[in-house]
CSV table of C-alpha atoms in Angstrom, one decimal:
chain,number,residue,atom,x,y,z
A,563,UNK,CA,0.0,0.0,0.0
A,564,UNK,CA,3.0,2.3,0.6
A,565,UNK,CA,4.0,1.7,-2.8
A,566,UNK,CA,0.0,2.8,-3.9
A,567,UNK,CA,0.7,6.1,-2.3
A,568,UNK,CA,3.8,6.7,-3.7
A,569,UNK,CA,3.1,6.0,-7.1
A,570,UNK,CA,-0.1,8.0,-6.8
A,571,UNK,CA,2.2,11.3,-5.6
A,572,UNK,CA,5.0,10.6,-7.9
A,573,UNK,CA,1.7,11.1,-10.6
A,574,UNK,CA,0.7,14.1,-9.1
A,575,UNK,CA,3.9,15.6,-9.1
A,576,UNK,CA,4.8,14.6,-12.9
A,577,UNK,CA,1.3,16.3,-14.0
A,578,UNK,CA,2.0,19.3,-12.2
A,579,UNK,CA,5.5,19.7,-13.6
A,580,UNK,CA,4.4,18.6,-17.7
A,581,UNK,CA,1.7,21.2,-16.7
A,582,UNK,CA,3.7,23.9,-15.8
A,583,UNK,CA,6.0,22.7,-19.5
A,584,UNK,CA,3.5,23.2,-21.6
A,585,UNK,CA,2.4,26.7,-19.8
A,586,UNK,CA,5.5,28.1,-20.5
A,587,UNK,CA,6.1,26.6,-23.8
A,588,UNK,CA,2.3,28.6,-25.0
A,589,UNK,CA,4.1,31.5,-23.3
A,590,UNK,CA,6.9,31.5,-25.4
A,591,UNK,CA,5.1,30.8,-28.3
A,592,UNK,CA,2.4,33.7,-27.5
A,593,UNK,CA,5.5,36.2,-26.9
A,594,UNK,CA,6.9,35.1,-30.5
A,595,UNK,CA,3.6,35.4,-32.3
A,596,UNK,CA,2.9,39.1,-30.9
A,597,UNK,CA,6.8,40.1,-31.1
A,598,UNK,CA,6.2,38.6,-35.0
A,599,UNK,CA,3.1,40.7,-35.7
A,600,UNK,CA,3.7,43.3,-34.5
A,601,UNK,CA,6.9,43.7,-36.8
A,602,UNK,CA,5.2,45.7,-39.2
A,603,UNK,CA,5.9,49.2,-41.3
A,604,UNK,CA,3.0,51.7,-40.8
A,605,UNK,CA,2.2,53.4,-43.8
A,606,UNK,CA,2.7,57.2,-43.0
A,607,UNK,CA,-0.5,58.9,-43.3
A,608,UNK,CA,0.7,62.4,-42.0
A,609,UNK,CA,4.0,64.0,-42.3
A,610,UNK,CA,5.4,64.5,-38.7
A,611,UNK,CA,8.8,64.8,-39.8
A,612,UNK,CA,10.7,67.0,-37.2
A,613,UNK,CA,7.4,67.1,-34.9
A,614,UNK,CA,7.8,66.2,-31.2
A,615,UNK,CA,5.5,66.1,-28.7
A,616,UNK,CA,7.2,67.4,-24.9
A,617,UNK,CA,6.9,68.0,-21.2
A,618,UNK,CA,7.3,71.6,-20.2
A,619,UNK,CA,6.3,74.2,-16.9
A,620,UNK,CA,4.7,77.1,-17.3
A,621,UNK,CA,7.1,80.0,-16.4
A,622,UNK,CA,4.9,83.4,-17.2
A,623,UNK,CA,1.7,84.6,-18.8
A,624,UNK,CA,3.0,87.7,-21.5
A,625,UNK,CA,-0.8,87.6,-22.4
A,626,UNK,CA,-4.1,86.0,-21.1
A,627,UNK,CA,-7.0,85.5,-22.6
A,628,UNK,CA,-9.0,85.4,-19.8
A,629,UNK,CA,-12.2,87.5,-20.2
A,630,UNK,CA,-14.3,89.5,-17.4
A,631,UNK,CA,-17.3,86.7,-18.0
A,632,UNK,CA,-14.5,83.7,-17.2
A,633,UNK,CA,-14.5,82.5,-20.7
A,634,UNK,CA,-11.5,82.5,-22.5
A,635,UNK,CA,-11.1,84.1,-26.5
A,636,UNK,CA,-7.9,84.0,-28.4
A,637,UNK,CA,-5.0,82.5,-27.5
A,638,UNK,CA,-2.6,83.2,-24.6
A,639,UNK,CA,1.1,83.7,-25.2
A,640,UNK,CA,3.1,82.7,-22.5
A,641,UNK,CA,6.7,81.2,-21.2
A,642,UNK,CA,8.0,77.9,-21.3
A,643,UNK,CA,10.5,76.1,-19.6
A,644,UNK,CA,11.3,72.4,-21.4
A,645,UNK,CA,11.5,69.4,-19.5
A,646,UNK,CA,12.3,67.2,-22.0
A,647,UNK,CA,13.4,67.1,-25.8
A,648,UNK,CA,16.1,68.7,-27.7
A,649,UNK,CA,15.3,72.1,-26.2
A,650,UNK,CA,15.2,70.8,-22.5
A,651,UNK,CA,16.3,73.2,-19.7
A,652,UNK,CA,15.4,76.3,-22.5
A,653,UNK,CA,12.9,78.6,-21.6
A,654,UNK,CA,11.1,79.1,-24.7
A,655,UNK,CA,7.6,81.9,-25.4
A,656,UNK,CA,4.5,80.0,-27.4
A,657,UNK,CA,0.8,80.2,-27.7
A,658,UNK,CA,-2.0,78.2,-26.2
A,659,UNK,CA,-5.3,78.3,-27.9
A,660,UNK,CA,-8.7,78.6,-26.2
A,661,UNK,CA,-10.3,75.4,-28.3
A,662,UNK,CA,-12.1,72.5,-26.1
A,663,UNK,CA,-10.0,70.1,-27.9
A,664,UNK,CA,-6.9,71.1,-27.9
A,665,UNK,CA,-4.6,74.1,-26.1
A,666,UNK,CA,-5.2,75.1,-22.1
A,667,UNK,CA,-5.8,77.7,-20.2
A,668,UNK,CA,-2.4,78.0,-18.6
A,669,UNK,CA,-1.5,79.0,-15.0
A,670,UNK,CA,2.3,79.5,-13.5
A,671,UNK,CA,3.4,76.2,-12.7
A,672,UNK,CA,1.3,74.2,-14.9
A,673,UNK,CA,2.8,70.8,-16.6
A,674,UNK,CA,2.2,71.2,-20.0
A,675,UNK,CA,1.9,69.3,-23.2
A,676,UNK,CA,4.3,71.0,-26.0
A,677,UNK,CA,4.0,70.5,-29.6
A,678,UNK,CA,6.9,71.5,-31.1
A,679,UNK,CA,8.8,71.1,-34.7
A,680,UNK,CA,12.4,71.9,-34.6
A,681,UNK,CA,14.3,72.9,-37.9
A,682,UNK,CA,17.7,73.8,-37.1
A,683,UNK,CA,18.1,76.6,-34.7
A,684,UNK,CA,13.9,78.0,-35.3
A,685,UNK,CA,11.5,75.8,-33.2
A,686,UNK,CA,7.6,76.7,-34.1
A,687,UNK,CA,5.9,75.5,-30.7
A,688,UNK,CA,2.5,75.4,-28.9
A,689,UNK,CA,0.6,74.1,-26.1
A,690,UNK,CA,-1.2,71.1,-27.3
A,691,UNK,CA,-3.0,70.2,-23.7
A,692,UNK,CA,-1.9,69.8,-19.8
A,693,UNK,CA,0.1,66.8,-19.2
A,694,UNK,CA,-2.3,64.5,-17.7
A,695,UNK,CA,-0.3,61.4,-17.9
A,696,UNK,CA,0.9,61.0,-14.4
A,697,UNK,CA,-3.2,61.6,-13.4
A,698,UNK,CA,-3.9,58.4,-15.7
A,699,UNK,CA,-1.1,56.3,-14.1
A,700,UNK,CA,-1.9,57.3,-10.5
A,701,UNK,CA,-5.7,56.4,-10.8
A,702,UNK,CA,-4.9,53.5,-12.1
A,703,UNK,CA,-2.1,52.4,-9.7
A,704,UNK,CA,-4.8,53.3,-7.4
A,705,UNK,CA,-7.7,51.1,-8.6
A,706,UNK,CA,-4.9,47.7,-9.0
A,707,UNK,CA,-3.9,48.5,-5.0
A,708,UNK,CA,-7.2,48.4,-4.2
A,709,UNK,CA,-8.3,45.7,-6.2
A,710,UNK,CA,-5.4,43.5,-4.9
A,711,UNK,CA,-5.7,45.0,-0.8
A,712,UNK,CA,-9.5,44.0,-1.2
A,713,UNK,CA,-10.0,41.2,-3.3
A,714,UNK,CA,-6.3,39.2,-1.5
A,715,UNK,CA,-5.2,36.7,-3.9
A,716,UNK,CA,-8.0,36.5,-5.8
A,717,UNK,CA,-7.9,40.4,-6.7
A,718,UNK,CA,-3.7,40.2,-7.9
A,719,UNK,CA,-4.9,37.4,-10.1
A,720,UNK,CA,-7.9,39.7,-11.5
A,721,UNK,CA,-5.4,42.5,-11.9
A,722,UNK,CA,-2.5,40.2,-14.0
A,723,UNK,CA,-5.9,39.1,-16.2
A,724,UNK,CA,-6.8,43.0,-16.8
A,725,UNK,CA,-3.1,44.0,-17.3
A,726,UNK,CA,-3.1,41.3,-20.1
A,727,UNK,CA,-6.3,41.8,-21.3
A,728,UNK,CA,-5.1,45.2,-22.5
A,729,UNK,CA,-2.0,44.3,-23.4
A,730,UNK,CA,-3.5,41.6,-25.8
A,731,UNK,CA,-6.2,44.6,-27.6
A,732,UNK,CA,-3.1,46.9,-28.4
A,733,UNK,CA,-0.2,44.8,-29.3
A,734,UNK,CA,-2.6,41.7,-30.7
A,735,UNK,CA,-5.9,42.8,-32.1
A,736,UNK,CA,-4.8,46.2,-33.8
A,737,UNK,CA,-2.1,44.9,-35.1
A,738,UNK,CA,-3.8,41.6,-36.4
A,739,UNK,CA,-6.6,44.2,-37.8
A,740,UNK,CA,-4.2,46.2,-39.7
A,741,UNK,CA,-2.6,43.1,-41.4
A,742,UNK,CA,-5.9,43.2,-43.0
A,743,UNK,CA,-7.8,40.5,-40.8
A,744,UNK,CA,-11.3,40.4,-40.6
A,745,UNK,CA,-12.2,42.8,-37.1
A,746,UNK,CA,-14.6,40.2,-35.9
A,747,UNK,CA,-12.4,37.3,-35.9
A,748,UNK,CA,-9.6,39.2,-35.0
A,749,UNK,CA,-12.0,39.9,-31.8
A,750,UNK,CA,-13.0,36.6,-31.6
A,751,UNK,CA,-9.7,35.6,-31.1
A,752,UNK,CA,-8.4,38.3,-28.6
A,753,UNK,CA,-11.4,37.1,-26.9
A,754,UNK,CA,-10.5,33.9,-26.6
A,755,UNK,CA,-7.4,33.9,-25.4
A,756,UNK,CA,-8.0,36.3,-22.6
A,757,UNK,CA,-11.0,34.5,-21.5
A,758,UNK,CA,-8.8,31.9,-21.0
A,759,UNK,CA,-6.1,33.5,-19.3
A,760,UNK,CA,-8.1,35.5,-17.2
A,761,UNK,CA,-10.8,32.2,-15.8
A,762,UNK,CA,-7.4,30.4,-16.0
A,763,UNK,CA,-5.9,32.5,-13.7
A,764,UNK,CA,-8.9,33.0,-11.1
A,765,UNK,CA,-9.6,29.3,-11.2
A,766,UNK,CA,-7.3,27.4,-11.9
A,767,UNK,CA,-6.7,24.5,-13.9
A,768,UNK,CA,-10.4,23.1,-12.9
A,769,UNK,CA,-13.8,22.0,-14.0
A,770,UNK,CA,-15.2,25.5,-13.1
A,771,UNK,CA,-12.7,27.4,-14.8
A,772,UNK,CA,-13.3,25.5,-18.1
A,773,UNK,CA,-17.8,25.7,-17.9
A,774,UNK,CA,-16.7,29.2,-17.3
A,775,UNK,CA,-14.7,29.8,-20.9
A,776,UNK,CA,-17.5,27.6,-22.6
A,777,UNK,CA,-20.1,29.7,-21.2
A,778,UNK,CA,-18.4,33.0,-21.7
A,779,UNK,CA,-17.0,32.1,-25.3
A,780,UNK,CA,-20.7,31.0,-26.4
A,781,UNK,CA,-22.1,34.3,-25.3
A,782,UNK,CA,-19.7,36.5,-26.7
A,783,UNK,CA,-20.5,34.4,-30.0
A,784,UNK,CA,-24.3,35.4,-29.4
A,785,UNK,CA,-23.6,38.9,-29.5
A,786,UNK,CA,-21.9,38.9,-32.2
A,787,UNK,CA,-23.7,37.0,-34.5
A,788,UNK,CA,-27.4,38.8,-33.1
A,789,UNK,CA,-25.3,41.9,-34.0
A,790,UNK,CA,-25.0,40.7,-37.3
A,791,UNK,CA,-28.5,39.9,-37.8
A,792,UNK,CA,-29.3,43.2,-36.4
A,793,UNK,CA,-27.2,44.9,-39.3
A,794,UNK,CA,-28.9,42.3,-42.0
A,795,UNK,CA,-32.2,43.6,-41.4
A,796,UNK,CA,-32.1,47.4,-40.7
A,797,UNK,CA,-29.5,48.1,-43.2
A,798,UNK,CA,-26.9,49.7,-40.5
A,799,UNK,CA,-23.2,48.8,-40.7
A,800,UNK,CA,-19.9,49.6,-39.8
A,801,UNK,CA,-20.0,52.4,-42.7
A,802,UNK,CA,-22.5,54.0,-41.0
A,803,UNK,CA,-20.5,55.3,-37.8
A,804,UNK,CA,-19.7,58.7,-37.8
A,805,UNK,CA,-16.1,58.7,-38.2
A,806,UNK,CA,-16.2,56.8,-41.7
A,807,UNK,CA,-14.5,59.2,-43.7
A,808,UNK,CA,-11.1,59.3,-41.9
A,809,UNK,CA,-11.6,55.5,-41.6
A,810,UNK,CA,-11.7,55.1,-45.3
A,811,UNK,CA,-8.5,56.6,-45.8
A,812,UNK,CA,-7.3,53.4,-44.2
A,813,UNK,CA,-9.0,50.9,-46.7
A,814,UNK,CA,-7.4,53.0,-49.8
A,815,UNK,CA,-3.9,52.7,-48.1
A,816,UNK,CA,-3.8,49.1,-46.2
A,817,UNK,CA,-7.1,47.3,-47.1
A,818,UNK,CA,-7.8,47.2,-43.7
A,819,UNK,CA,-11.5,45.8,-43.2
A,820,UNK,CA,-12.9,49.2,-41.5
A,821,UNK,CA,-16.9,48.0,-42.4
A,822,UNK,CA,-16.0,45.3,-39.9
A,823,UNK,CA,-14.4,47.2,-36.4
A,824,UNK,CA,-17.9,48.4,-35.0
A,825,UNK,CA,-19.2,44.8,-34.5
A,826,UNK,CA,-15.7,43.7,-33.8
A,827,UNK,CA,-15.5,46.5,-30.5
A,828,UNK,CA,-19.1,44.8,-30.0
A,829,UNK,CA,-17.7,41.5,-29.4
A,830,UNK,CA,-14.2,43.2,-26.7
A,831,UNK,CA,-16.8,45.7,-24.7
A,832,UNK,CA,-19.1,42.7,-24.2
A,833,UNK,CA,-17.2,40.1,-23.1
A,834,UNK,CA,-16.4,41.6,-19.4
A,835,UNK,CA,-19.9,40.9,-18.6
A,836,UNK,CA,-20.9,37.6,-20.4
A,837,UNK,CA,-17.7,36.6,-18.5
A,838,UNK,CA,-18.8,38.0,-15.2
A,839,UNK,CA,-22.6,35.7,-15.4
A,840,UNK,CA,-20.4,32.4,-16.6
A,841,UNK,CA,-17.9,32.5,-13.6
A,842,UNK,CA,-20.6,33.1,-11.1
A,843,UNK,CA,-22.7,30.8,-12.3
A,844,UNK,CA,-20.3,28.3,-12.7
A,845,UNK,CA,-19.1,29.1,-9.3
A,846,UNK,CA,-22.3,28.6,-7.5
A,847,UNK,CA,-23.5,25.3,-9.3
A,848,UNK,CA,-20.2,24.3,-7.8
A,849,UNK,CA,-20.3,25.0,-4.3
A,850,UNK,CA,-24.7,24.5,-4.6
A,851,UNK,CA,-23.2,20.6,-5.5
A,852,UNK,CA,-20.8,20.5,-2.9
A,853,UNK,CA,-23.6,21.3,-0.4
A,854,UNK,CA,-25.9,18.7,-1.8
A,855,UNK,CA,-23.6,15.7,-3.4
A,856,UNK,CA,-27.0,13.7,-3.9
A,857,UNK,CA,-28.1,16.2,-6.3
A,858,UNK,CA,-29.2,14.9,-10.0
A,859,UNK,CA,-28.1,16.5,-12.9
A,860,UNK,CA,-31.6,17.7,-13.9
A,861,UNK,CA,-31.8,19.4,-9.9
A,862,UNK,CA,-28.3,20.9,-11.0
A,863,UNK,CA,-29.4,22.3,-13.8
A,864,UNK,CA,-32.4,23.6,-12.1
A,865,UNK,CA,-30.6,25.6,-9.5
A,866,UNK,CA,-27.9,26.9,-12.2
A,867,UNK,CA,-31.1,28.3,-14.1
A,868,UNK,CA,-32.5,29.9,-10.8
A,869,UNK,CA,-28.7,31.0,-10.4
A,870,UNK,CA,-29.0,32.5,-14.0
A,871,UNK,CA,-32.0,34.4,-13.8
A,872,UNK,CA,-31.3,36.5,-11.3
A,873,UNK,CA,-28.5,38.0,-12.5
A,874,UNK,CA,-29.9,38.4,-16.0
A,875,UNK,CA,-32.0,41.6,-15.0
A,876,UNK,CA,-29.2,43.3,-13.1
A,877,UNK,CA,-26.0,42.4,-16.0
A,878,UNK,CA,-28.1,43.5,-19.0
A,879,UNK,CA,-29.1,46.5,-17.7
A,880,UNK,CA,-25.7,47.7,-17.0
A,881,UNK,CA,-24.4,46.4,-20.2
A,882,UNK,CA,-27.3,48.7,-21.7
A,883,UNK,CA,-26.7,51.6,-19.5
A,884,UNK,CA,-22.8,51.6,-20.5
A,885,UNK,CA,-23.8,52.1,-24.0
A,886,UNK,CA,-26.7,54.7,-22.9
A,887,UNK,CA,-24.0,56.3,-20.8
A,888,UNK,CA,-21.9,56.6,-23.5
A,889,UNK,CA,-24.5,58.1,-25.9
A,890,UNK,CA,-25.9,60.9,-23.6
A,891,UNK,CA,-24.0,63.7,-25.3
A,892,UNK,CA,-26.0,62.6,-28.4
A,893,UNK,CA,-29.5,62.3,-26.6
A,894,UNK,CA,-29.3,65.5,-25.0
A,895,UNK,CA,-28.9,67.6,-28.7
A,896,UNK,CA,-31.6,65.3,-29.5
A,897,UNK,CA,-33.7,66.5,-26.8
A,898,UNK,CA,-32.9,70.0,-27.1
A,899,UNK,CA,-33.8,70.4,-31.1
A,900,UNK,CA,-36.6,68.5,-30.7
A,901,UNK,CA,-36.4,66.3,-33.1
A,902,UNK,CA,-39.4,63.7,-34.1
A,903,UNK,CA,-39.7,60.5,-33.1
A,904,UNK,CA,-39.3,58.9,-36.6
A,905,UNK,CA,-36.4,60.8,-37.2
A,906,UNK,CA,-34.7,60.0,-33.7
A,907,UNK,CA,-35.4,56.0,-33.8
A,908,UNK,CA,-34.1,55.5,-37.3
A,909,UNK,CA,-31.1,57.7,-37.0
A,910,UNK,CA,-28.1,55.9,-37.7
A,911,UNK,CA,-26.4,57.2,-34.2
A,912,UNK,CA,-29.3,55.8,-32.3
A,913,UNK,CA,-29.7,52.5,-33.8
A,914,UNK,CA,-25.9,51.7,-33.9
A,915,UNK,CA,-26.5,52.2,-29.6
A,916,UNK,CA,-29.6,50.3,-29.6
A,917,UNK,CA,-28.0,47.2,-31.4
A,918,UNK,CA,-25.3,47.2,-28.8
A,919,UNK,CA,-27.1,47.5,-25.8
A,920,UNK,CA,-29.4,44.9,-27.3
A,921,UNK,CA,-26.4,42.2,-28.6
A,922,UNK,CA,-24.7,42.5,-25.9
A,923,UNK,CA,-27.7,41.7,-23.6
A,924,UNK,CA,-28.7,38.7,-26.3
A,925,UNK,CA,-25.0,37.3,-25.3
A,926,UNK,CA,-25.8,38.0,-21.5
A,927,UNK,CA,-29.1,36.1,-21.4
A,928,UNK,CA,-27.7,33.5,-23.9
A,929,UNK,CA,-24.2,32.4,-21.8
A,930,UNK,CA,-26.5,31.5,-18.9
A,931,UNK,CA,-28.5,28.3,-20.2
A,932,UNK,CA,-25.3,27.0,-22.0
A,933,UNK,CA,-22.9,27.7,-19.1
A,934,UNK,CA,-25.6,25.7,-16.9
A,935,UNK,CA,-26.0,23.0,-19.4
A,936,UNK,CA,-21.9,22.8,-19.3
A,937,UNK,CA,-21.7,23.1,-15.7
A,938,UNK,CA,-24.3,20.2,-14.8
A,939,UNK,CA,-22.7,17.8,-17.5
A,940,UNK,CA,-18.9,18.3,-16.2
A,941,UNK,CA,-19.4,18.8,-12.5
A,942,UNK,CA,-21.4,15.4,-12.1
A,943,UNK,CA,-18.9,13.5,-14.2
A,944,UNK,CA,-16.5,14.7,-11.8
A,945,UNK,CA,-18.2,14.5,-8.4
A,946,UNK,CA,-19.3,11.0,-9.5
A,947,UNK,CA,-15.2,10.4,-10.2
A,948,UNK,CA,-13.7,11.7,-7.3
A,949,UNK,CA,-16.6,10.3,-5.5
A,950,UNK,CA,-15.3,6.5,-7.0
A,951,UNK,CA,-11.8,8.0,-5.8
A,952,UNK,CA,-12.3,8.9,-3.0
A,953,UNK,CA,-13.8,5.4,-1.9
A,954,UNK,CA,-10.3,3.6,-3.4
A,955,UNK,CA,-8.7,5.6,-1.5
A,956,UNK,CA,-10.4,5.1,1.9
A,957,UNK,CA,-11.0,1.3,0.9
A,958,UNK,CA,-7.1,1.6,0.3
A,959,UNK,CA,-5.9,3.5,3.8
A,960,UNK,CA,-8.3,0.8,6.0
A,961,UNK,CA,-6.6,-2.5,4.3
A,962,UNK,CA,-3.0,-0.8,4.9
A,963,UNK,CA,-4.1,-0.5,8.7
A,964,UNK,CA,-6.0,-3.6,8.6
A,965,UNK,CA,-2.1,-5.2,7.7
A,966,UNK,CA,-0.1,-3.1,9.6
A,967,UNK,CA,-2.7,-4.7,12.9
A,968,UNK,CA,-2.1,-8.2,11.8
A,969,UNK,CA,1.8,-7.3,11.2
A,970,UNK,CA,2.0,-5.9,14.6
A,971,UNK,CA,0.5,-9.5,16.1
């Protein structure tokens, strides 16, 4: 029986360690296939020869802008000091424009954005906007400490899955899209491998964490292919957004598939939620069978659907209210010209937002039934296993004592 056990751990330890080979060889792989793709030449759209973009500190205001009311008109000219660049340490005088977009309305001391183009010893410079980088890094320093402080363990693990999750939608999907590959497969793909990554690394190599990529991977499909039946029968596509024009330039200089990106961004701003509903479900079938082992698979399935349904409601709405949230600018000029209904509902603006807060809900409500299905299948074939396991193992451990007594007299 001693040499049961150790056989047994000697085959525990030789899957854990072919496991942990074949992890790192997909690593190395994945790092060769990005580095690979990503080794492309960028056809130059605009000139930016000799145009920099650098840090500087306001010094001086030589002229404000600043009107009695509080609004600003013109430009202001004031004094520079570089912080980084060719001119750094100089002390140089430019202008800062008034517009919403671009330009600020600078104050002694400011951190600044300069655009400048150098040409021998003239430099033509201008404030293009306050340097708000370190803001973006602090906030989100901030919301990874608190996600791993609060969530322990479990929160590093979510914050490796989001730092790759957006390392996988620059360096991996754009780059795959301007190859010229289709945007929705291209997603499809990005989605895929960070579903797995991310379920991989909350779960671990288990049952759960493989109903949960199912679950998630079959929803996200859901969306995008109501989405697509969405655009067969109103007529809108991915032509119809309103940035189409500067997207076309694009097409006529790489062939990328531009028709193609807004069901594509469908399919990436989806799949946080669908993946949200497939671990939880999966999650609670789980421990709901650990409660009750006696449970049948049709009682299983029955409390995964309970599971499901209430957190249809809740996840669809704030799938829909992200893509309402995002569309209020638009709503409110609607509101404010008055504009009729008819006009309003078959907008092209309107209906793009409608179709995905409506797809992505379709991939919500479909992940649950399928990662319940999934769920009661693979869970009882394991408990059932490691139930018949289990009972070796026992049956095993009493007939080693049972010898060891008779041994002993």
């Amino acid at each position: 029986m001693k040499t049961y056990f150790q056989k047994h751990d000697g085959q525990l330890l030789s899957r854990k360690a072919a496991r942990r080979l074949i992890l790192f060889l997909i690593c190395i792989i994945f790092i060769v296939f990005t580095v690979k793709i990503n080794q492309v030449e960028k056809t130059e759209l605009v000139s930016r020869e000799g145009q920099t973009f650098e840090k500087a500190t306001v010094v001086e205001i030589l002229q404000d802008n600043l009107q009695a009311d509080g609004t600003r008109v013109g430009e202001q000219k004031v004094v520079v000091r570089m912080d980084s660049g060719e001119r750094k340490g100089e002390e140089l005088t430019v202008t800062s424009s008034s517009g919403y977009l671009f330009g600020a309305g600078c104050t002694p001391g400011m951190h600044v954005i300069v655009m400048q183009s150098v040409a021998g010893e003239s430099v033509i410079a201008s404030v293009y906007s306050q340097d708000r980088g370190w803001v973006i890094y602090l906030f989100a320093a901030l919301y990874i400490l608190l996600l791993c402080v609060i969530g322990g363990k479990q929160g590093i693990k979510g914050s490796a899955g989001l730092i790759f999750t957006f390392f996988c939608v620059i360096f991996v999907y754009l780059p795959l899209v301007y190859r010229g590959l289709s945007p929705f497969w291209a997603a499809v793909f990005v989605c895929a491998i960070t579903t797995v990554v991310t379920m991989y690394l909350i779960g671990g190599p288990t049952k759960k964490t493989l109903v949960s990529i199912l679950g998630t991977m079959v929803g996200v499909l859901c969306a995008g292919i109501s989405a697509q039946l969405f655009s067969l029968l109103s007529g809108i596509t991915g032509y119809n957004v309103s940035d189409i024009e500067t997207l076309m330039t694009l097409w006529n200089t790489n062939r990328i598939q531009v028709g193609g990106l807004l069901f594509s961004g469908l399919l990436i701003s989806s799949m946080g939620a669908v993946m949200d509903v497939a671990m939880s479900i999966s999650s609670s079938m789980s421990e709901i069978l650990k409660q009750n082992p006696e449970m049948t698979r049709k009682e299983l399935f029955k409390a995964g659907i309970h599971v499901g349904r209430d957190m249809m409601g809740t996840d669809s709405n704030t799938l829909i209210l992200a893509f309402a949230g995002s569309s209020v600018s638009m709503l409110l000029l609607d509101y404010a010209y008055n504009l009729p209904y008819q006009q309003i509902i078959n907008s092209n603006n309107i209906g793009i937002a409608i179709m995905q807060g409506l797809s992505g809900s379709f991939g919500i409500v479909l992940s649950v039934p399928f990662t319940v299905l999934f769920a009661s299948i693979m869970y009882l074939k394991k408990h059932r296993k490691a139930e018949n396991t289990e009972a070796i193992e026992t049956a095993g451990a009493q007939i080693h004592s049972v010898t060891e007594a008779s041994e002993n007299i």
